[in-house]
Short mmCIF file of C-alpha atoms in Angstrom, two decimals:
data_model
loop_
_atom_site.label_atom_id
_atom_site.label_comp_id
_atom_site.label_asym_id
_atom_site.label_seq_id
_atom_site.Cartn_x
_atom_site.Cartn_y
_atom_site.Cartn_z
CA MET A 875 0.00 0.00 0.00
CA ASP A 876 3.06 2.23 0.38
CA SER A 877 3.24 2.39 -3.42
CA LEU A 878 -0.12 4.13 -3.68
CA PRO A 879 -0.27 7.90 -4.12
CA ASP A 880 -1.41 9.95 -1.09
CA ALA A 881 -4.76 10.80 -2.66
CA ILE A 882 -5.69 7.13 -3.06
CA VAL A 883 -4.62 6.24 0.47
CA GLN A 884 -6.79 9.10 1.69
CA TYR A 885 -9.66 7.92 -0.48
CA ILE A 886 -9.42 4.34 0.78
CA LEU A 887 -9.13 5.35 4.43
CA SER A 888 -12.08 7.71 4.08
CA HIS A 889 -14.15 4.53 3.79
CA THR A 890 -13.47 3.59 7.41
CA SER A 891 -15.84 5.13 9.91
CA ASN A 892 -15.80 3.06 13.10
CA ALA A 893 -13.94 5.20 15.65
CA LYS A 894 -11.97 2.22 16.90
CA ASP A 895 -10.66 1.36 13.43
CA VAL A 896 -9.88 5.02 12.80
CA ALA A 897 -7.83 5.15 16.02
CA SER A 898 -5.98 2.02 14.94
CA CYS A 899 -5.23 3.55 11.52
CA THR A 900 -3.55 6.60 13.06
CA CYS A 901 -0.96 4.28 14.63
CA VAL A 902 -0.07 2.47 11.40
CA SER A 903 2.20 5.13 9.92
CA LYS A 904 2.62 8.88 9.62
CA ARG A 905 1.06 8.92 6.18
CA TRP A 906 -1.98 7.01 7.42
CA LYS A 907 -2.35 9.42 10.33
CA ASP A 908 -2.18 12.34 7.91
CA SER A 909 -5.02 10.81 5.87
CA ILE A 910 -7.44 10.69 8.78
CA PRO A 911 -8.56 14.35 8.61
CA TYR A 912 -10.14 13.58 5.22
CA LEU A 913 -12.62 11.09 6.64
CA ARG A 914 -16.20 11.95 5.74
CA SER A 915 -17.96 9.71 8.19
CA LEU A 916 -17.44 8.76 11.84
CA TYR A 917 -19.30 6.16 13.85
CA PHE A 918 -19.06 5.72 17.62
CA PRO A 919 -20.46 2.33 18.67
CA ARG A 920 -22.72 1.82 21.62
CA ASN A 921 -20.22 -0.11 23.72
CA LEU A 922 -17.52 2.56 23.49
CA ASN A 923 -17.83 3.48 27.16
CA ASP A 924 -17.78 -0.11 28.45
CA LYS A 925 -14.08 -0.22 29.11
CA LEU A 926 -13.27 3.39 29.81
CA THR A 927 -10.74 3.95 32.52
CA GLY A 928 -9.35 7.03 34.18
CA GLY A 929 -10.62 10.44 33.17
CA ASP A 930 -11.78 9.52 29.67
CA THR A 931 -15.38 10.32 28.86
CA THR A 932 -17.15 9.46 25.64
CA ASP A 933 -17.79 13.20 25.20
CA ASN A 934 -14.04 13.84 25.10
CA ILE A 935 -13.26 10.86 22.89
CA VAL A 936 -15.74 12.01 20.27
CA LYS A 937 -14.58 15.60 20.63
CA GLN A 938 -10.94 14.73 20.17
CA MET A 939 -11.60 12.69 17.06
CA VAL A 940 -14.04 15.15 15.55
CA SER A 941 -11.56 17.97 16.14
CA SER A 942 -9.00 16.31 13.88
CA MET A 943 -11.43 16.12 10.92
CA CYS A 944 -11.54 18.81 8.30
CA GLN A 945 -14.62 17.90 6.29
CA LEU A 946 -16.75 15.53 8.33
CA GLU A 947 -20.14 15.02 6.69
CA GLU A 948 -21.63 12.21 8.70
CA LEU A 949 -21.57 11.66 12.46
CA VAL A 950 -23.23 8.69 14.13
CA VAL A 951 -23.05 8.45 17.92
CA TYR A 952 -24.61 5.45 19.65
CA CYS A 953 -22.69 5.76 22.92
CA PRO A 954 -24.03 7.97 25.73
CA PHE A 955 -23.13 11.65 25.65
CA THR A 956 -24.16 14.96 27.19
CA SER A 957 -25.62 18.06 25.60
CA VAL A 958 -22.42 19.93 26.44
CA GLY A 959 -20.47 17.29 24.54
CA LEU A 960 -22.77 17.46 21.53
CA ALA A 961 -22.55 21.24 21.48
CA SER A 962 -18.75 21.06 21.48
CA TRP A 963 -18.64 18.57 18.57
CA LEU A 964 -21.07 20.55 16.50
CA SER A 965 -19.15 23.77 17.04
CA LEU A 966 -16.09 21.91 15.67
CA THR A 967 -17.63 20.27 12.60
CA GLY A 968 -20.40 22.84 12.14
CA PRO A 969 -20.92 23.69 8.49
CA SER A 970 -19.54 20.50 6.89
CA LEU A 971 -21.95 18.15 8.68
CA ARG A 972 -24.85 16.89 6.57
CA TYR A 973 -25.98 13.75 8.36
CA LEU A 974 -26.31 13.31 12.11
CA GLU A 975 -27.58 10.23 13.89
CA LEU A 976 -27.81 10.03 17.68
CA ARG A 977 -28.96 7.40 20.09
CA MET A 978 -30.18 9.14 23.21
CA ASP A 979 -30.56 6.40 25.73
CA ASN A 980 -30.25 8.70 28.72
CA LEU A 981 -33.75 9.92 28.02
CA VAL A 982 -34.82 8.71 31.46
CA GLU A 983 -32.50 11.15 33.21
CA GLN A 984 -33.87 13.96 31.14
CA GLN A 985 -37.26 14.86 32.55
CA PRO A 986 -39.72 15.96 29.91
CA CYS A 987 -40.17 19.55 30.99
CA THR A 988 -40.11 22.37 28.51
CA ASP A 989 -38.29 25.02 30.53
CA LYS A 990 -35.07 23.02 30.67
CA PRO A 991 -32.80 23.37 27.66
CA SER A 992 -32.93 20.23 25.56
CA LYS A 993 -29.93 18.17 24.61
CA LEU A 994 -30.48 19.12 21.02
CA ASP A 995 -30.81 22.87 21.20
CA CYS A 996 -27.28 23.20 19.88
CA ILE A 997 -28.08 21.50 16.57
CA GLY A 998 -28.43 24.92 15.00
CA ALA A 999 -24.61 24.98 14.84
CA ALA A 1000 -24.75 22.31 12.12
CA ARG A 1001 -26.31 24.70 9.69
CA ASN A 1002 -25.97 22.54 6.58
CA LEU A 1003 -27.54 19.48 8.15
CA GLU A 1004 -29.76 17.61 5.71
CA SER A 1005 -30.71 14.58 7.70
CA LEU A 1006 -31.20 14.03 11.41
CA LYS A 1007 -31.96 10.60 12.79
CA LEU A 1008 -32.74 10.21 16.47
CA TRP A 1009 -33.36 7.16 18.58
CA GLY A 1010 -35.40 7.36 21.78
CA VAL A 1011 -35.32 11.11 21.92
CA LEU A 1012 -36.93 14.05 23.58
CA MET A 1013 -36.61 16.98 21.29
CA ILE A 1014 -38.00 20.37 22.07
CA HIS A 1015 -36.67 22.80 19.53
CA SER A 1016 -36.23 21.24 16.14
CA PRO A 1017 -34.24 22.89 13.37
CA LYS A 1018 -36.79 24.49 11.08
CA TRP A 1019 -34.98 23.81 7.80
CA LEU A 1020 -35.18 20.05 8.28
CA GLU A 1021 -36.40 18.17 5.18
CA TRP A 1022 -36.21 14.57 6.28
CA LEU A 1023 -37.24 13.26 9.68
CA GLU A 1024 -37.48 9.71 10.95
CA VAL A 1025 -38.67 9.18 14.52
CA GLN A 1026 -38.51 5.74 16.11
CA GLY A 1027 -39.73 4.48 19.45
CA CYS A 1028 -41.24 7.72 20.69
CA SER A 1029 -44.60 8.07 22.37
CA TRP A 1030 -44.87 11.85 22.38
CA ILE A 1031 -43.79 13.71 19.30
CA ARG A 1032 -44.01 17.42 18.76
CA VAL A 1033 -42.33 19.29 15.92
CA PRO A 1034 -43.52 22.85 15.52
CA GLU A 1035 -41.23 23.97 12.68
CA THR A 1036 -42.14 21.84 9.72
CA GLN A 1037 -42.47 24.07 6.70
CA CYS A 1038 -39.53 22.44 4.85
CA LEU A 1039 -40.29 18.86 5.89
CA ARG A 1040 -40.68 16.62 2.84
CA ASN A 1041 -40.18 13.15 4.22
CA LEU A 1042 -41.68 12.06 7.54
CA SER A 1043 -41.68 8.58 9.09
CA ILE A 1044 -42.88 7.71 12.55
CA ALA A 1045 -42.44 4.22 13.92
CA ASN A 1046 -42.85 2.72 17.34
CA ASN A 1047 -42.43 -1.02 17.54
CA SER A 1048 -42.47 -1.40 21.28
CA GLY A 1049 -44.83 1.11 22.81
CA ARG A 1050 -47.83 3.24 22.12
CA VAL A 1051 -47.87 6.48 20.21
CA TYR A 1052 -49.85 8.86 22.43
CA MET A 1053 -49.51 12.22 20.86
CA VAL A 1054 -48.22 13.79 17.69
CA ASP A 1055 -48.12 17.48 17.06
CA PHE A 1056 -46.68 18.99 13.94
CA GLY A 1057 -46.82 22.39 12.36
CA LYS A 1058 -48.30 22.69 8.89
CA LEU A 1059 -46.71 20.07 6.65
CA ALA A 1060 -46.84 22.22 3.56
CA ALA A 1061 -43.95 20.54 1.73
CA LEU A 1062 -44.69 16.92 2.67
CA ASP A 1063 -44.52 14.35 -0.10
CA PHE A 1064 -43.82 11.16 1.83
CA LEU A 1065 -45.48 9.99 5.03
CA SER A 1066 -45.06 6.67 6.79
CA ILE A 1067 -46.59 5.73 10.14
CA ARG A 1068 -45.99 2.33 11.70
CA GLY A 1069 -46.40 0.86 15.14
CA VAL A 1070 -48.16 -1.59 17.39
CA GLN A 1071 -50.59 0.85 18.95
CA TRP A 1072 -51.60 4.34 18.05
CA CYS A 1073 -53.93 6.36 20.22
CA TRP A 1074 -57.05 7.98 18.81
CA GLU A 1075 -55.72 11.45 19.20
CA ALA A 1076 -52.44 10.69 17.44
CA ILE A 1077 -53.99 8.92 14.49
CA SER A 1078 -56.71 11.49 14.01
CA LYS A 1079 -54.12 14.27 14.08
CA MET A 1080 -51.98 12.53 11.44
CA LEU A 1081 -55.01 12.00 9.18
CA GLN A 1082 -56.05 15.62 9.56
CA LEU A 1083 -52.53 16.88 8.82
CA ALA A 1084 -52.21 14.66 5.79
CA ASN A 1085 -55.52 15.85 4.42
CA GLU A 1086 -54.44 19.47 4.89
CA VAL A 1087 -51.37 18.80 2.75
CA ASP A 1088 -53.34 17.40 -0.12
CA SER A 1089 -57.08 16.95 -0.27
CA ARG A 1090 -56.55 14.00 -2.63
CA PHE A 1091 -54.69 12.16 0.16
CA VAL A 1092 -55.24 8.38 0.06
CA ILE A 1093 -53.73 5.53 2.10
CA HIS A 1094 -53.04 2.99 -0.63
CA CYS A 1095 -51.42 0.28 1.45
CA LEU A 1096 -53.97 0.01 4.25
CA GLU A 1097 -56.02 -3.16 3.78
CA GLU A 1098 -56.85 -4.33 7.24
CA THR A 1099 -57.16 -2.57 10.57
CA VAL A 1100 -58.21 -3.43 14.11
CA ILE A 1101 -59.54 -0.66 16.33
CA THR A 1102 -60.08 -1.02 20.04
CA VAL A 1103 -62.67 1.16 21.74
CA ARG A 1104 -62.50 1.37 25.52
CA SER A 1105 -64.58 4.37 26.48
CA PRO A 1106 -67.15 6.72 25.01
CA LEU A 1107 -65.03 9.77 25.85
CA ASN A 1108 -64.39 12.06 22.88
CA ALA A 1109 -66.95 10.09 20.91
CA GLU A 1110 -67.13 12.68 18.17
CA GLN A 1111 -63.37 12.62 17.53
CA LYS A 1112 -63.40 8.84 17.44
CA MET A 1113 -66.25 8.73 14.97
CA ASN A 1114 -64.46 11.28 12.79
CA THR A 1115 -61.33 9.15 12.84
CA LEU A 1116 -63.25 6.02 11.85
CA GLU A 1117 -64.91 7.88 9.00
CA SER A 1118 -61.59 9.32 7.86
CA LEU A 1119 -59.95 5.90 7.84
CA VAL A 1120 -62.69 4.55 5.60
CA LYS A 1121 -62.56 7.63 3.40
CA TYR A 1122 -58.76 7.68 2.88
CA GLY A 1123 -58.22 3.92 2.98
CA ARG A 1124 -59.37 3.32 -0.59
CA ASN A 1125 -58.14 -0.26 -0.51
CA LEU A 1126 -59.38 -1.05 2.98
CA LYS A 1127 -60.93 -4.50 2.93
CA LYS A 1128 -61.49 -5.21 6.58
CA MET A 1129 -61.99 -2.99 9.60
CA THR A 1130 -62.66 -4.68 12.93
CA ILE A 1131 -63.94 -2.58 15.79
CA ARG A 1132 -63.35 -4.22 19.14
CA ILE A 1133 -65.40 -2.87 22.01
CA LEU A 1134 -63.81 -3.63 25.37
CA ASP A 1135 -64.96 -3.03 28.95
CA MET A 1136 -67.26 -0.25 27.95
CA LYS A 1137 -69.56 0.43 30.88
CA SER A 1138 -73.07 0.49 29.53
CA SER A 1139 -74.38 2.35 32.58
CA HIS A 1140 -73.65 5.70 30.97
CA SER A 1141 -76.06 7.02 28.43
CA SER A 1142 -73.07 8.38 26.51
CA ALA A 1143 -71.85 4.81 26.05
CA ASP A 1144 -75.18 3.81 24.56
CA ASP A 1145 -75.13 6.79 22.24
CA PHE A 1146 -71.62 5.99 21.16
CA PHE A 1147 -72.46 2.36 20.60
CA GLN A 1148 -75.38 3.40 18.46
CA GLU A 1149 -73.10 5.66 16.45
CA ILE A 1150 -70.72 2.79 15.85
CA CYS A 1151 -73.58 0.53 14.77
CA ARG A 1152 -74.78 3.18 12.36
CA PHE A 1153 -71.24 3.49 11.03
CA ARG A 1154 -71.14 -0.25 10.48
CA CYS A 1155 -74.44 -0.19 8.59
CA LEU A 1156 -73.10 2.51 6.29
CA ASN A 1157 -69.95 0.51 5.55
CA ARG A 1158 -71.38 -2.96 5.77
CA LYS A 1159 -68.93 -4.54 3.40
CA ILE A 1160 -65.81 -3.89 5.40
CA VAL A 1161 -66.68 -3.04 8.99
CA SER A 1162 -67.40 -5.64 11.65
CA ILE A 1163 -67.86 -5.32 15.39
CA GLU A 1164 -66.47 -7.71 17.98
CA MET B 1494 -41.92 -15.76 -45.48
CA ALA B 1495 -41.29 -16.32 -41.79
CA SER B 1496 -37.62 -15.48 -42.04
CA ALA B 1497 -38.13 -12.20 -43.87
CA PRO B 1498 -38.56 -9.92 -40.84
CA GLU B 1499 -35.49 -11.43 -39.22
CA ASN B 1500 -33.36 -10.66 -42.26
CA GLU B 1501 -34.61 -7.14 -42.27
CA LYS B 1502 -33.72 -6.72 -38.62
CA ASN B 1503 -30.21 -7.99 -39.21
CA ALA B 1504 -29.73 -5.69 -42.15
CA SER B 1505 -30.84 -2.58 -40.29
CA ALA B 1506 -28.92 -3.30 -37.06
CA PRO B 1507 -25.86 -1.04 -36.93
CA GLU B 1508 -22.56 -2.83 -36.72
CA LYS B 1509 -21.42 -2.94 -33.08
CA LYS B 1510 -18.34 -0.79 -32.60
CA THR B 1511 -15.53 -2.34 -30.61
CA LEU B 1512 -12.29 -1.09 -29.10
CA THR B 1513 -9.17 -3.07 -28.34
CA LEU B 1514 -7.49 -2.48 -24.99
CA LYS B 1515 -3.92 -3.65 -24.63
CA SER B 1516 -2.12 -4.14 -21.36
CA MET B 1517 1.40 -2.74 -21.78
CA ILE B 1518 2.66 -4.95 -18.96
CA ASN B 1519 2.09 -8.31 -20.61
CA ASN B 1520 0.79 -7.23 -24.06
CA GLU B 1521 -2.52 -8.99 -23.52
CA GLU B 1522 -5.28 -7.62 -25.74
CA PHE B 1523 -9.01 -7.36 -25.02
CA VAL B 1524 -11.67 -6.62 -27.62
CA VAL B 1525 -14.49 -4.75 -25.91
CA ASP B 1526 -17.76 -3.20 -27.13
CA GLU B 1527 -17.32 0.54 -27.29
CA HIS B 1528 -20.17 1.35 -24.89
CA VAL B 1529 -18.60 -0.99 -22.32
CA ALA B 1530 -15.17 0.64 -22.58
CA LEU B 1531 -16.64 4.14 -22.46
CA GLN B 1532 -17.52 3.68 -18.79
CA SER B 1533 -13.91 4.61 -18.24
CA VAL B 1534 -13.80 8.41 -18.34
CA THR B 1535 -10.14 8.22 -19.39
CA ILE B 1536 -10.99 6.10 -22.46
CA LYS B 1537 -14.04 8.23 -23.21
CA ASN B 1538 -11.89 11.37 -23.24
CA MET B 1539 -9.42 9.66 -25.60
CA VAL B 1540 -12.21 8.58 -27.95
CA ASP B 1541 -13.95 11.96 -27.80
CA SER B 1542 -10.78 13.81 -28.67
CA ASP B 1543 -9.92 11.31 -31.44
CA CYS B 1544 -6.73 10.24 -29.70
CA ALA B 1545 -7.76 6.60 -29.71
CA GLY B 1546 -6.29 4.44 -32.44
CA ASP B 1547 -7.42 0.90 -33.25
CA VAL B 1548 -5.63 -0.37 -30.19
CA ILE B 1549 -5.69 1.61 -26.95
CA PRO B 1550 -2.54 0.93 -24.92
CA VAL B 1551 -3.10 0.76 -21.17
CA PRO B 1552 0.14 1.33 -19.27
CA THR B 1553 0.83 -0.06 -15.77
CA ILE B 1554 -2.20 -2.35 -15.70
CA SER B 1555 -1.68 -6.09 -16.08
CA GLY B 1556 -3.91 -8.29 -18.21
CA GLU B 1557 -5.26 -10.00 -15.09
CA ILE B 1558 -6.42 -6.69 -13.60
CA LEU B 1559 -7.65 -5.37 -16.94
CA ALA B 1560 -9.86 -8.46 -17.25
CA LEU B 1561 -11.45 -7.63 -13.88
CA VAL B 1562 -11.99 -4.02 -14.92
CA ILE B 1563 -13.65 -5.12 -18.16
CA GLU B 1564 -15.86 -7.57 -16.28
CA TYR B 1565 -16.99 -4.70 -14.06
CA CYS B 1566 -17.68 -2.44 -17.04
CA LYS B 1567 -19.61 -5.17 -18.86
CA ASN B 1568 -21.85 -5.77 -15.83
CA HIS B 1569 -22.56 -2.09 -15.43
CA ALA B 1570 -23.17 -1.52 -19.15
CA ASN B 1571 -25.96 -4.09 -19.13
CA PRO B 1572 -29.18 -2.09 -18.92
CA SER B 1573 -31.26 -5.07 -17.78
CA ALA B 1574 -29.10 -5.81 -14.70
CA SER B 1575 -30.95 -5.07 -11.46
CA GLU B 1576 -29.29 -3.24 -8.61
CA ASP B 1577 -29.16 -6.50 -6.67
CA ASP B 1578 -27.45 -8.32 -9.54
CA LEU B 1579 -24.87 -5.56 -9.78
CA LYS B 1580 -24.20 -5.64 -6.05
CA LYS B 1581 -23.61 -9.38 -6.17
CA ALA B 1582 -21.41 -9.11 -9.24
CA ASP B 1583 -19.37 -6.28 -7.64
CA ALA B 1584 -18.88 -8.35 -4.50
CA GLY B 1585 -17.56 -11.19 -6.67
CA ILE B 1586 -15.11 -8.92 -8.45
CA VAL B 1587 -13.61 -7.52 -5.25
CA ALA B 1588 -13.43 -10.88 -3.45
CA LYS B 1589 -9.65 -10.91 -4.03
CA ASP B 1590 -6.47 -10.74 -2.00
CA ILE B 1591 -5.17 -7.40 -0.85
CA TYR B 1592 -2.47 -7.11 -3.56
CA THR B 1593 -5.00 -7.63 -6.33
CA LEU B 1594 -7.28 -5.07 -4.68
CA ILE B 1595 -4.49 -2.51 -4.51
CA ASP B 1596 -3.73 -3.03 -8.23
CA LEU B 1597 -7.44 -2.80 -8.95
CA VAL B 1598 -7.76 0.50 -7.07
CA LEU B 1599 -4.85 1.92 -9.08
CA ALA B 1600 -6.45 0.72 -12.33
CA ALA B 1601 -9.85 2.17 -11.40
CA ASN B 1602 -8.15 5.45 -10.55
CA PHE B 1603 -6.13 5.57 -13.77
CA LEU B 1604 -9.08 4.64 -15.99
CA ASP B 1605 -11.34 6.92 -13.95
CA ILE B 1606 -14.17 4.47 -13.22
CA LYS B 1607 -15.81 5.96 -10.16
CA GLY B 1608 -18.01 3.02 -9.19
CA LEU B 1609 -15.14 0.52 -9.30
CA LEU B 1610 -12.89 2.86 -7.32
CA GLU B 1611 -15.62 3.10 -4.71
CA VAL B 1612 -16.34 -0.63 -4.26
CA THR B 1613 -12.66 -1.53 -4.25
CA SER B 1614 -11.77 1.15 -1.70
CA GLN B 1615 -14.67 0.08 0.52
CA LYS B 1616 -13.50 -3.53 0.33
CA ILE B 1617 -9.95 -2.57 1.34
CA ALA B 1618 -11.23 -0.35 4.15
CA ASP B 1619 -13.50 -3.17 5.37
CA SER B 1620 -10.54 -5.50 5.69
CA ILE B 1621 -8.94 -3.06 8.16
CA LYS B 1622 -11.89 -3.56 10.50
CA ASP B 1623 -11.09 -4.80 14.02
CA LEU B 1624 -7.41 -5.36 13.23
CA PRO B 1625 -4.63 -4.17 15.56
CA HIS B 1626 -2.43 -1.63 13.77
CA GLN B 1627 0.56 -4.01 13.79
CA ASP B 1628 -1.45 -6.51 11.75
CA VAL B 1629 -2.63 -3.77 9.41
CA ARG B 1630 0.99 -2.86 8.69
CA GLU B 1631 1.89 -6.44 7.92
CA ILE B 1632 -1.13 -7.23 5.77
CA PHE B 1633 -1.06 -3.97 3.80
CA GLY B 1634 2.73 -3.82 3.52
CA VAL B 1635 3.04 -0.46 5.25
CA GLU B 1636 6.40 0.54 6.68
CA ASN B 1637 6.28 1.87 10.24
CA ASP B 1638 7.93 5.29 10.08
CA TYR B 1639 7.19 6.19 13.72
CA THR B 1640 9.93 6.14 16.31
CA PRO B 1641 8.87 4.03 19.34
CA GLU B 1642 8.31 7.29 21.29
CA GLU B 1643 6.16 8.79 18.54
CA GLU B 1644 4.11 5.64 18.25
CA ALA B 1645 3.52 5.53 22.00
CA ALA B 1646 2.38 9.16 21.91
CA VAL B 1647 -0.08 8.59 19.04
CA ARG B 1648 -1.39 5.52 20.75
CA ALA B 1649 -1.86 7.38 24.02
CA GLU B 1650 -4.10 9.86 22.23
CA HIS B 1651 -6.58 7.06 21.57
CA ASP B 1652 -5.85 4.87 24.55
CA TRP B 1653 -9.50 3.78 24.83
CA ALA B 1654 -9.39 2.11 21.42
CA PHE B 1655 -6.63 -0.34 22.25
CA GLU B 1656 -8.37 -2.33 24.95
CA GLY B 1657 -7.54 -5.98 24.35
CA PHE B 1658 -4.90 -5.18 21.71
CA PRO B 1659 -1.18 -5.86 22.29
#
């Protein structure tokens, strides 16, 4: 490899991204060390802090490595970090960074209260960021130029600045999605929502937002759905949601409404049940009640 | 009657243009369809500026490597190949020892074939993964130009990364 010109060595080494391999490369030779600043992508694995001794913190490890890069475009951090650490990395890489992915496992320590500065407030320093991917996150002030957002495993999602957002995916494979709140999704052209359980409020909000984007909005892929009804509270919103699902789900073949533990002592429950029955009569072909 | 349309088709099909690439290391020659060879920006520039004769000499690239390069170009010139097919074919081409890969990277660079440069570089970089730096030196034939003191200092900068390494 010593026979290769500098530019090719740099090009080859720019294809390593795991921080551990990068560290190893700096020790190979002087020329290899001099190639490291041209890396475009850095990845810090989750287990980075497992064997840390002495005064080393993951914050400092990332900072030290990021500081030796001159054109870092992609930064992926799966090990724990603090907001101070993140702010320091972003002030170092700032304008060159285009892709940022963070796993924020210390969510538990961070109480969801809005008056405390969030871990991510400093993201504004990465002013050319095109893509932000967050795992298990609490985010309070999102960058308003964001075009592509993928949220996984969150129950409460609020993004007020959404005018540039074109691509939005929300997925939660382990828990329930309780609430979503977005600003106007004027630029949206791709929407994906997945998950085990979505609450009424969240799903009705998503349907309403999608319809505001484009009145011709249709959910092509939805063929089968199971809806659980537990109480007659917010009956009107629930009925609206059911009607919307039938309206937008052009290819919907089967909708099962499961009514669980609904106390029939309330007159509101009877009214609601009647509403549901009427809804079933109107859409006899696809709707069934269990 | 039945064979008439076929004859017509043959008559109207333009004659496929080919180029001959010649390795100047072992004088091996390869006849290649022009559109396949034109994936190399270097060859395209030669053809565009009328510098290409009947035989295009390729310096510093052996016949063995040139054959790999042409295989890559053929795969990628096939419009019906799916992305999956190409990925598999690329993986086959770069499943080689490190010396072949280094020659291949040089060839891809000289002939200016971006995709081949990319997959070959990625393959080389992948083989660095999880190796102690001493092994990297040996496998990649890199001379250690650090003094022991310098090496210890560089290593100390990333002490955390050498857990479990000698």
